[in-house]
Coordinates of C-alpha atoms in Angstrom, one line a residue:
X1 CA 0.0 0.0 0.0
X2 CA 2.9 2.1 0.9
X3 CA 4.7 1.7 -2.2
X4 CA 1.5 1.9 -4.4
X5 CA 1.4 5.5 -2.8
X6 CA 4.8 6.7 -3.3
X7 CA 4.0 5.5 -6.9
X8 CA 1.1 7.5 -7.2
X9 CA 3.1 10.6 -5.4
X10 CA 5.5 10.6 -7.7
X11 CA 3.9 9.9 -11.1
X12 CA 1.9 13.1 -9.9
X13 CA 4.8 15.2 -9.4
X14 CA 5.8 14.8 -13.0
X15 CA 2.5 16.1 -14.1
X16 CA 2.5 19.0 -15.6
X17 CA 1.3 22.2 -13.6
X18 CA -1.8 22.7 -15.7
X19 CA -2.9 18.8 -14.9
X20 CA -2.1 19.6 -11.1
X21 CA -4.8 22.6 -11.4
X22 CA -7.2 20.8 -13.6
X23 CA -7.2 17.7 -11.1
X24 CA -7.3 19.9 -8.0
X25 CA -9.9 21.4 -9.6
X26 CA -12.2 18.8 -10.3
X27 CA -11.9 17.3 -7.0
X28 CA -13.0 20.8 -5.3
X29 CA -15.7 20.5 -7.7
X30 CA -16.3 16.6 -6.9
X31 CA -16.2 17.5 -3.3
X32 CA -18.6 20.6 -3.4
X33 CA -21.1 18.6 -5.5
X34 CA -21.2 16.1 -2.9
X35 CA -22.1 18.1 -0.2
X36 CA -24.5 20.4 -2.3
X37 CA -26.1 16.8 -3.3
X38 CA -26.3 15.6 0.1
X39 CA -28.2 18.7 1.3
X40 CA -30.6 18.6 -1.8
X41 CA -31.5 15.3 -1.5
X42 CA -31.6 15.0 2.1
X43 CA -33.7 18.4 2.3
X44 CA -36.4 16.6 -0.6
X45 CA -36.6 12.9 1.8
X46 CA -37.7 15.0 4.2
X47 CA -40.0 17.4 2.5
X48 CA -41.9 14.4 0.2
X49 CA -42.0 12.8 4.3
X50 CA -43.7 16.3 5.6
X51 CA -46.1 16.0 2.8
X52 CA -47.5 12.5 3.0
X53 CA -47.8 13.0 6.8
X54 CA -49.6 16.3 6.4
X55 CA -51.8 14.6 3.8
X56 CA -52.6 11.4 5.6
X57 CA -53.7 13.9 8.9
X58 CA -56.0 15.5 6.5
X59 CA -57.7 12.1 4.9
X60 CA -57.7 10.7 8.4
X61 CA -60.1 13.7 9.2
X62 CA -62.5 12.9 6.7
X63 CA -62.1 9.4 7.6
X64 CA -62.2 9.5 11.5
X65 CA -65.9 11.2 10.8
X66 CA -67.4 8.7 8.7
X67 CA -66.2 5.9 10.9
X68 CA -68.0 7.6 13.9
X69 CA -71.0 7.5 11.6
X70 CA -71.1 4.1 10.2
X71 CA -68.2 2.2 12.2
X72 CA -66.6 1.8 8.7
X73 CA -64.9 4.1 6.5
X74 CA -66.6 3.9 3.5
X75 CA -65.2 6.7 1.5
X76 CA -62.4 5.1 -0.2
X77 CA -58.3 6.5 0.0
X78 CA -55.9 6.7 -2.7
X79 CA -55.3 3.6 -5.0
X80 CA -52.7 1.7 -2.8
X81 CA -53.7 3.0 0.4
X82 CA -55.3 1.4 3.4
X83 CA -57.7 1.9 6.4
X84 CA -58.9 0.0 8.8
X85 CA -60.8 0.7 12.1
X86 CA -60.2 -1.4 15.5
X87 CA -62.0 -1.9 18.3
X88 CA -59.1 -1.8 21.4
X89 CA -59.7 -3.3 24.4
X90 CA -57.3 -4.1 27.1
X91 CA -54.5 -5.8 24.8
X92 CA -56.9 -7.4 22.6
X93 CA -57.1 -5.7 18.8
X94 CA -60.7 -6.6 16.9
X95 CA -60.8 -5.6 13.5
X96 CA -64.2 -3.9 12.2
X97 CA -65.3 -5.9 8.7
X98 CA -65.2 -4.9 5.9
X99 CA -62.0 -3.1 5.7
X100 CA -59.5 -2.6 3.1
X101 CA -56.4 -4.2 4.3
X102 CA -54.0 -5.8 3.3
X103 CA -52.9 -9.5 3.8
X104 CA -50.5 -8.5 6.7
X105 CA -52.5 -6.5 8.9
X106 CA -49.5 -7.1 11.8
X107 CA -48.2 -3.5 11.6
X108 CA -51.7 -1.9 11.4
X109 CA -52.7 -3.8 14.8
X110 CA -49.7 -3.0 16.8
X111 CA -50.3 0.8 16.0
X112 CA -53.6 0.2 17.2
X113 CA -53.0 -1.4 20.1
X114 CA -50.1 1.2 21.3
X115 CA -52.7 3.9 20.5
X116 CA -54.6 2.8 23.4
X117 CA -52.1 3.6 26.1
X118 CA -51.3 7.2 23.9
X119 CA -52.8 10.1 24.4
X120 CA -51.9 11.9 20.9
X121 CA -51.8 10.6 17.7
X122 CA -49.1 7.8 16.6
X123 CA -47.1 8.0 13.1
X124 CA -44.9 5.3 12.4
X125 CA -42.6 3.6 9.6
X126 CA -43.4 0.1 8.8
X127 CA -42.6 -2.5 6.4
X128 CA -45.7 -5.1 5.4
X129 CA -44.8 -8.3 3.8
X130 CA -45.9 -8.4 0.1
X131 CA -46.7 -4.6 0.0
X132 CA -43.4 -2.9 0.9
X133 CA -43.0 0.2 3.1
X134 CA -45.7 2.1 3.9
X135 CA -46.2 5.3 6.4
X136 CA -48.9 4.7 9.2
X137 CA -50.8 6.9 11.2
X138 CA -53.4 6.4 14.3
X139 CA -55.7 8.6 16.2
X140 CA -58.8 7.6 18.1
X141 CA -62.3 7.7 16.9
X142 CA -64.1 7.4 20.1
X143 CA -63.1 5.3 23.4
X144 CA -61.9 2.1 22.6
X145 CA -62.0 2.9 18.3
X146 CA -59.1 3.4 17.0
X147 CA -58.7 4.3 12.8
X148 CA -55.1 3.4 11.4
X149 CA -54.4 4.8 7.8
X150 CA -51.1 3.5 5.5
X151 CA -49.8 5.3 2.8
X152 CA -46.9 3.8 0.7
X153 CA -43.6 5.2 0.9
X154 CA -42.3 3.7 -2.7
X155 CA -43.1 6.8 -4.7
X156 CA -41.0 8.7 -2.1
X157 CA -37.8 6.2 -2.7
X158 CA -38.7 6.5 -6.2
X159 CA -38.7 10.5 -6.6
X160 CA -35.4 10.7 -4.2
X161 CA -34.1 7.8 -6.4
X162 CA -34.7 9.8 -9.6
X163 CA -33.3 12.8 -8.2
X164 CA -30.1 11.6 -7.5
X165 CA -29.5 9.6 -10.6
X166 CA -30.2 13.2 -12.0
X167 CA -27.6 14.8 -9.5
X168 CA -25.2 12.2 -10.3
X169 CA -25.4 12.6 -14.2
X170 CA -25.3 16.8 -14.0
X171 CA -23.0 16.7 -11.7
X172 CA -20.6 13.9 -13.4
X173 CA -21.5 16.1 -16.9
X174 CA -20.9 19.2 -15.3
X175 CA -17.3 18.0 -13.6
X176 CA -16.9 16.7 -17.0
X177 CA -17.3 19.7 -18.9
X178 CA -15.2 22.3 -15.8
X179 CA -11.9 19.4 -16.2
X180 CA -11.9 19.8 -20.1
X181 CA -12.4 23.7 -20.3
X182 CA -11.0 24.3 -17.0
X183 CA -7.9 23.1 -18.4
X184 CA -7.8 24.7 -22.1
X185 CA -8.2 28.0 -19.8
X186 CA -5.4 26.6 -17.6
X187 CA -2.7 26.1 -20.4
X188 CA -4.2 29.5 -21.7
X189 CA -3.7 31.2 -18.6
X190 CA -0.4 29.4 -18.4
X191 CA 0.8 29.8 -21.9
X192 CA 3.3 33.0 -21.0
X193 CA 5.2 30.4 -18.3
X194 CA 5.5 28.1 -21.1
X195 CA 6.5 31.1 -23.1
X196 CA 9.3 32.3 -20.4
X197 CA 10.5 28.3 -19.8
X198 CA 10.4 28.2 -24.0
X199 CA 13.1 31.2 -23.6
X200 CA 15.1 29.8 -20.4
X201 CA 16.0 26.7 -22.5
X202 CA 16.7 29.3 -25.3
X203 CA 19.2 30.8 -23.0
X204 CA 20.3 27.8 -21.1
X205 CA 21.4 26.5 -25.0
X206 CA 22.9 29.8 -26.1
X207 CA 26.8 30.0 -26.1
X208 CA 27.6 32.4 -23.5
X209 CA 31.6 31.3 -24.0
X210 CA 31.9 33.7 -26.9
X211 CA 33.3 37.3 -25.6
X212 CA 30.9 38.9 -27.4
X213 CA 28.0 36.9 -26.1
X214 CA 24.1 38.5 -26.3
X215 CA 21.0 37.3 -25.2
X216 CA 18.4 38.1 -28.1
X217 CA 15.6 36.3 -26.2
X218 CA 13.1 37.9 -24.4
X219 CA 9.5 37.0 -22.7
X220 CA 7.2 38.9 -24.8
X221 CA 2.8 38.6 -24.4
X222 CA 0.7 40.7 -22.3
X223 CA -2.0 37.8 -20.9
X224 CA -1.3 36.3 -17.7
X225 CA -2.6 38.9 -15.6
X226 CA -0.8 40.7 -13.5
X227 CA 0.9 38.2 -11.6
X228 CA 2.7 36.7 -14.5
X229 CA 2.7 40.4 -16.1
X230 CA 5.3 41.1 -12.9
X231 CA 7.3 37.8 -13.5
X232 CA 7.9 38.5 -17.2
X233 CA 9.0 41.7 -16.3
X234 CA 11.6 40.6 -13.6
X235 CA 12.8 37.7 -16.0
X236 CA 13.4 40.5 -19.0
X237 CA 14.8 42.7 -16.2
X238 CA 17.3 39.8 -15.5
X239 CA 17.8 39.3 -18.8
X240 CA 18.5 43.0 -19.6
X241 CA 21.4 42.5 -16.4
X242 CA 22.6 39.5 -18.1
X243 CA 23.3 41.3 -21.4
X244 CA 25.0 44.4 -19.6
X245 CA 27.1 42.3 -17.7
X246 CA 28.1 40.1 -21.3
X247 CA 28.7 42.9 -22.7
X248 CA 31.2 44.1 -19.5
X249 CA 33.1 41.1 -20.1
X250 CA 33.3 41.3 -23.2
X251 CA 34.7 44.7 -23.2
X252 CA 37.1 43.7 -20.2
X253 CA 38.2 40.5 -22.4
X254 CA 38.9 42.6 -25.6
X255 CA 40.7 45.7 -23.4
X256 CA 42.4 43.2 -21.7
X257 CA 43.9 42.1 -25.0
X258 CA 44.6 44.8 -26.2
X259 CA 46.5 46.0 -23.3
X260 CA 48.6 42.4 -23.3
X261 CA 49.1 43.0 -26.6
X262 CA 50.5 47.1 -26.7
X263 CA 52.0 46.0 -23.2
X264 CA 53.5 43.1 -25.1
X265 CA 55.1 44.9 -27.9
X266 CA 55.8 48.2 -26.0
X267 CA 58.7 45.8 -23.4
X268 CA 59.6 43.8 -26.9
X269 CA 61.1 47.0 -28.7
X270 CA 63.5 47.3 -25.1
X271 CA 64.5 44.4 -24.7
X272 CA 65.2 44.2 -28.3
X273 CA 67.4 46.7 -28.1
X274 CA 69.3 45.4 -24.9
X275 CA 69.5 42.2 -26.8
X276 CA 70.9 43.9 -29.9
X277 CA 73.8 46.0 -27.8
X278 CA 74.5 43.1 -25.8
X279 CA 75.3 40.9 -29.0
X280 CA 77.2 43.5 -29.8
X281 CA 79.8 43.1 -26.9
X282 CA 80.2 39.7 -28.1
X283 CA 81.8 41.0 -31.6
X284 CA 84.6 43.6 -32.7
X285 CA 82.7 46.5 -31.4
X286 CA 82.8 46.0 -27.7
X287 CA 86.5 46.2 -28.0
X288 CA 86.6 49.6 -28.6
X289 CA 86.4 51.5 -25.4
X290 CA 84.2 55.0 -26.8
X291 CA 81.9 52.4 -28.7
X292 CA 81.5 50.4 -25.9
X293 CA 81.1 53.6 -23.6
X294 CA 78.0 54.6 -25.8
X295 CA 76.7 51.2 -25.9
X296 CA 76.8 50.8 -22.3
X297 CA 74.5 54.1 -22.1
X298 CA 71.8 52.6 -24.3
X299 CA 71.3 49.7 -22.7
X300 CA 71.5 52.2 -19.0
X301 CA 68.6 54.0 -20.7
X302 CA 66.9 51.1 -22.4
X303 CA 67.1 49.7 -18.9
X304 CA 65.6 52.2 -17.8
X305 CA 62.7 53.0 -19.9
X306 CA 61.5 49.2 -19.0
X307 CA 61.9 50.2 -15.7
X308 CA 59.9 53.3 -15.7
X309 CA 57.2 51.2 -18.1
X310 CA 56.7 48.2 -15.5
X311 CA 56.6 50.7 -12.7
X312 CA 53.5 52.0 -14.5
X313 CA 52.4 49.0 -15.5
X314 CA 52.3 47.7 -11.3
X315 CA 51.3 51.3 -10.5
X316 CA 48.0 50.8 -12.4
X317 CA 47.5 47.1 -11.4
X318 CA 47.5 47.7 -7.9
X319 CA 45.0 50.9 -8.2
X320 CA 42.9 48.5 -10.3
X321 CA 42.1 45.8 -7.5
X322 CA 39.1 46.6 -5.6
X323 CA 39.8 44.4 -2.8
X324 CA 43.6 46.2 -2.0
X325 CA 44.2 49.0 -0.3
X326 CA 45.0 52.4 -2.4
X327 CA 48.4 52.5 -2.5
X328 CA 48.6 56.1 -1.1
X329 CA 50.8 57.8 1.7
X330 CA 48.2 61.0 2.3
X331 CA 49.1 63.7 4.4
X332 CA 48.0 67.2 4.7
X333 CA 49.4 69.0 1.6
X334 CA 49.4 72.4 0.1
X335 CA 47.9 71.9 -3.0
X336 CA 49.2 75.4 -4.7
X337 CA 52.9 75.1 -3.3
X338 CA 52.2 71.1 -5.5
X339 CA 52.0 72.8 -8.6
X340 CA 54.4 75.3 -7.6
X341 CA 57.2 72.6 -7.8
X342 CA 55.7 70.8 -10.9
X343 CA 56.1 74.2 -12.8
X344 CA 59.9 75.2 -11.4
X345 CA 60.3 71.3 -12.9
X346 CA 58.9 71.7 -15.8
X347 CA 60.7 75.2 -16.5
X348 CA 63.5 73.6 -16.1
X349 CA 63.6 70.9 -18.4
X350 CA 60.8 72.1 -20.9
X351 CA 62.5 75.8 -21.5
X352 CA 61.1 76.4 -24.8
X353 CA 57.4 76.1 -24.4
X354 CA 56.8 79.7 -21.4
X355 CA 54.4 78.2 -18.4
X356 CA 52.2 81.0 -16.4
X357 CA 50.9 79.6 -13.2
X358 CA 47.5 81.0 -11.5
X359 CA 46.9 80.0 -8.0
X360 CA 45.2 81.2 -4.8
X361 CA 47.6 83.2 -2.8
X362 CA 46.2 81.1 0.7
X363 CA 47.0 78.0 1.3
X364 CA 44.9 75.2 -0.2
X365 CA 45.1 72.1 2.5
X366 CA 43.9 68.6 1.2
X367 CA 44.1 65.5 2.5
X368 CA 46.1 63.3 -0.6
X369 CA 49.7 61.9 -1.5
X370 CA 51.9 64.4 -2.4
X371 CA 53.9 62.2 -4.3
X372 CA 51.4 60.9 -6.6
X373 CA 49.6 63.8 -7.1
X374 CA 53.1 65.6 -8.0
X375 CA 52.9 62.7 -10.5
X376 CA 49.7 63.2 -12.3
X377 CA 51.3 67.0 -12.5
X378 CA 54.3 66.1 -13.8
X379 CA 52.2 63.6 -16.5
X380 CA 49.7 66.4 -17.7
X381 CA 52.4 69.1 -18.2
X382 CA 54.6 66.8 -20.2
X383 CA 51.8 65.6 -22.2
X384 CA 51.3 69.4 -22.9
X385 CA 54.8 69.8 -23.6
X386 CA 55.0 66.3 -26.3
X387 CA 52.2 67.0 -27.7
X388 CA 52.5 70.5 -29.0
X389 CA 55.4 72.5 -30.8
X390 CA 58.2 74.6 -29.2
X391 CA 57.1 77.9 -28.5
X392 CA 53.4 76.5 -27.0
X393 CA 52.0 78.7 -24.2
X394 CA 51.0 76.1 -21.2
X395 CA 49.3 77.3 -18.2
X396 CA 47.6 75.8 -14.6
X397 CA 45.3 77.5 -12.6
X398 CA 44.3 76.2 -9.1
X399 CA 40.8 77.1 -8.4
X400 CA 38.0 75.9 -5.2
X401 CA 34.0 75.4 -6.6
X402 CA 31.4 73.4 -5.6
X403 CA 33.6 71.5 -2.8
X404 CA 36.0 70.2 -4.9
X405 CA 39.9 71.7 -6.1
X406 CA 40.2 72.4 -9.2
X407 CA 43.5 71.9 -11.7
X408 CA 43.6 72.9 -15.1
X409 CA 46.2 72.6 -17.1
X410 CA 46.0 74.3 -20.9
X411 CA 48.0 74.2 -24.0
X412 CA 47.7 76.3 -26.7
X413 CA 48.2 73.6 -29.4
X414 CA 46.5 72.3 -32.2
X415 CA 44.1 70.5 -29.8
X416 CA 42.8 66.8 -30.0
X417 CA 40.9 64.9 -32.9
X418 CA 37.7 64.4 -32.2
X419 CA 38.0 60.8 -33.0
X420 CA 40.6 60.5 -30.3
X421 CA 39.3 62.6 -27.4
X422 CA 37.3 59.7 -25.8
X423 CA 40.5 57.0 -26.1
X424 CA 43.0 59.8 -24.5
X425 CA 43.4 57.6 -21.3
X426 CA 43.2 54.3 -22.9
X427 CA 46.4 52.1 -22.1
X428 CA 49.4 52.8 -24.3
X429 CA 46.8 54.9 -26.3
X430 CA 48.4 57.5 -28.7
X431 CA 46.4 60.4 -30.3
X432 CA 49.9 60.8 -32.8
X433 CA 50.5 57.0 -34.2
X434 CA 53.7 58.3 -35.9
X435 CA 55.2 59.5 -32.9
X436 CA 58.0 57.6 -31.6
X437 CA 58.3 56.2 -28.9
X438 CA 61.1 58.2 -27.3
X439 CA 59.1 61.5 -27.6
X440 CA 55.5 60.2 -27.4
X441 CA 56.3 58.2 -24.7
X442 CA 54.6 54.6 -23.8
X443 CA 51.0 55.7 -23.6
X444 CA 50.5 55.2 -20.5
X445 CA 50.5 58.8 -18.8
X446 CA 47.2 59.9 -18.5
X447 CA 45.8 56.4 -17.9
X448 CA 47.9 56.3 -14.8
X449 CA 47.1 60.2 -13.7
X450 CA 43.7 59.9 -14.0
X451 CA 43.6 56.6 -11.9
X452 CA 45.5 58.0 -9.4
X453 CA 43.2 60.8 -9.0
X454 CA 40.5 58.3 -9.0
X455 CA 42.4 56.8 -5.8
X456 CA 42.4 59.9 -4.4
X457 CA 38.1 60.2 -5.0
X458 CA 38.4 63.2 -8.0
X459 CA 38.4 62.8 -11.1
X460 CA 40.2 64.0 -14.7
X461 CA 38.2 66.0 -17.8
X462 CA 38.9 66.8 -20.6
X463 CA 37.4 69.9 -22.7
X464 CA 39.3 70.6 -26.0
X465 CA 38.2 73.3 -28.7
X466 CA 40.2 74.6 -31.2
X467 CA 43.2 76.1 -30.3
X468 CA 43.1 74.6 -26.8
X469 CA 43.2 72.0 -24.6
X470 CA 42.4 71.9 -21.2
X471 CA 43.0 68.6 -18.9
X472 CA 40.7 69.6 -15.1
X473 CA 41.8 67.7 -12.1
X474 CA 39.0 67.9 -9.8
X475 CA 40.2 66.9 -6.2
X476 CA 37.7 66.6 -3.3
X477 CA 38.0 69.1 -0.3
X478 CA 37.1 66.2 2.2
X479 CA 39.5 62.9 2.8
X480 CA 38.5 60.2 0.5
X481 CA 37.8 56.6 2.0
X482 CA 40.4 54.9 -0.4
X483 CA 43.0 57.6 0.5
X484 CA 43.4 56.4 4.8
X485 CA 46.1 54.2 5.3
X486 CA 45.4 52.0 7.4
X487 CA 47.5 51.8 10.7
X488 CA 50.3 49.7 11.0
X489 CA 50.3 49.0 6.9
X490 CA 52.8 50.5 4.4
X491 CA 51.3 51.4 1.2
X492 CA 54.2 50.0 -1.9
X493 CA 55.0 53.0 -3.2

């Protein structure tokens, strides 16, 4: 029995959701057309009951009078009913001839005989062999006379009968009919799920390995209601994430790369040169002591420039992890004295292109890492200086608005192509492809200023126009989270 059950309890959890309804539907329905059956029929019994007794009190007083006038009834009842008049005496139960009575009068005499110890009328159930059931009902005609009356019970069976073969078929047609169209508007109803499971298989078989990976699918329809209405709107909202977040790692993947590759063939040009002067010690030219004097300088400076390029390289790494600290060493600086120094500096080793310097004439306090943000000064100004031919006016003015510093560094130069202006602090990005790389640099200038004023909470724009262009440092008044070192940790510089 046990098994059988687990059976049944387990074929039924395959069934599909619509079934489930459908079946749980019908046997509400089975179980509310019971009880509403049961009421009607038991309600009719006893009605058809309360008739025939209200009707056999009547006849019996017609009857009771013409017994008392004849000591007979005489008037005749309803075809298959009987009367019959006893005279009652002590236990003993006469019967007055003639009577119509049946065969066995047993029933009729024992009402008679408990009607004489009764002081209200009688009505009993009986059944009479070769008759059936029948309904009787005493009173007393005088002392001593007592007039039974029977009435049959079989057309009472027979109407409750009839009525609940009729129940039984509208009820079984009527289950019949709510199953079958209870379940078309079940798999209507249910159609946008089937829909939205239709496009999860859609997804669950689309190749989400390629980097450029969309999800065309959506869960379109307006039935349901507002239930499944709400659904279809959080699947296409998950959906919509699940696209924007392809789409990020897909542009991740392809900038990643791209920066392996440029990072990649900016320390191969190096190191081929450090490999080329170093084969050259091996042959003739390494024995002559200027020659090997000047290639001993190349490879200082090619040494160098790798250095300087992998510096950059780990600088940006670390300010790219989220889950390490800001590699910052913040103190309370003078932001105008900052740019002070990066102009003396750039004076001094950019003399032909004339720098004027605006700044506030109090001090400007913030909270950030001098050295870094000497650095990001020290990028912009020679980006100025590369960029733009000798002779360039280049000027920074420190300003304070809407709670922020602001740096703005401009150059008089031919400006930036429009094409460019958005990739300007790309990775080993450069706006002059024919530049070499000895003047233009590796690229990687203003992607590393503007990510370490990022550390620092600001942020770097850029507004060019022609004849102009003009790089704005924006540096918050207030100490930024990612600035605080935390105690008893040195930042890597």
């Amino acid at each position: 029995m046990t098994a059988c059950l687990r059976r049944l309890r387990d074929t039924y959890r395959r069934v599909r959701l619509g079934t489930r309804l459908a079946l749980g539907l019908g046997v509400l329905s089975l179980a509310v057309f019971a009880v509403v059956g049961t009421a009607l029929t038991t309600y009719m019994h006893d009605y058809l009951e309360r008739q025939l007794g209200d009707q056999l009190k009547l006849i019996q007083a017609v009857q009771a009078k013409d017994a008392a006038a004849h000591g007979t009834v005489r008037r005749k009842p309803y075809y298959g009913w009987y009367t019959a008049v006893y005279d009652v005496s002590d236990d003993a139960v006469t019967l007055r001839r003639p009577s119509d009575v049946p065969e066995d009068t047993r029933a009729l005499a024992d009402l008679a005989r408990a009607m004489a110890h009764s002081d209200t009328e009688l009505t009993r159930t009986a059944r009479i062999d070769g008759e059936g059931t029948y309904r009787l009902r005493g009173c007393e005609v005088e002392p001593g006379v007592v007039l039974v009356s029977a009435a049959p019970v079989e057309d009472i069976e027979e109407t409750v009968g009839q009525l609940i073969t009729v129940q039984v078929v509208v009820f079984a047609l009527a289950l019949l009919a709510l199953v079958v169209f209870g379940r078309r508007m079940l798999r209507r109803g249910l159609k946008p799920l089937s829909d939205m499971a239709h496009t999860a298989h859609g997804i669950a078989s689309h190749d989400l390995t390629e980097s450029a990976a969309r999800l065309p699918l959506r869960a379109d329809g307006r039935d349901g209601g507002l239930e499944v209405a709400e659904l279809r709107t959080a699947f296409n909202t998950m959906l919509e994430h699940i696209d924007d977040s392809l789409a990020v790692r897909a542009e991740a993947e392809l900038r990643l790369r791209r920066f392996v590759a440029d990072a990649s063939h900016e320390l191969r040009t190096p190191l081929m040169s450090v490999r080329g002067y170093a084969d050259l010690f091996q042959y003739a030219a390494a024995n002559e002591p200027a020659e090997r004097d000047r290639h001993l300088a190349r490879l200082r400076a090619e040494a160098a420039r790798m250095g300087v390029l992998l510096d950059d390289l780990l600088l940006l790494a670390r300010l790219d992890a989220a889950e390490v600290e800001a590699p910052l060493r913040t103190a309370d600086t003078d932001l105008g004295e900052l740019v002070q120094q990066a102009a003396d500096a750039f004076r001094a080793s950019r003399p032909g292109h004339p720098l004027a310097v605006t700044a506030r004439s109090a001090p400007l306090l913030l909270r950030l890492d001098p050295q870094r943000i000497r650095q990001v000064l020290d990028n912009l100004l020679t980006n100025a200086a590369v960029h733009t031919p000798a002779g360039t006016r280049v000027s920074v003015t420190v300003s304070v608005a809407a709670g922020s510093a602001l740096v703005r560094v401009t150059d008089a130069g031919p400006g930036i192509p429009a094409e460019d202006r958005e990739r300007v602090f790309d990775r080993f990005y450069r706006v002059d492809k024919a530049r070499s790389r000895d003047r233009g640099g590796s690229g990687l200038g203003l992607a590393v200023a503007r990510s370490l004023v990022r550390a620092h909470g600001g942020d770097i724009e850029l507004s060019d126009a022609p004849g102009a262009t003009v790089f704005t440092v924006r540096l918050p008044l207030e100490a930024h989270p990612r600035a605080v070192v935390p105690q008893g940790r040195r930042p890597a510089p």
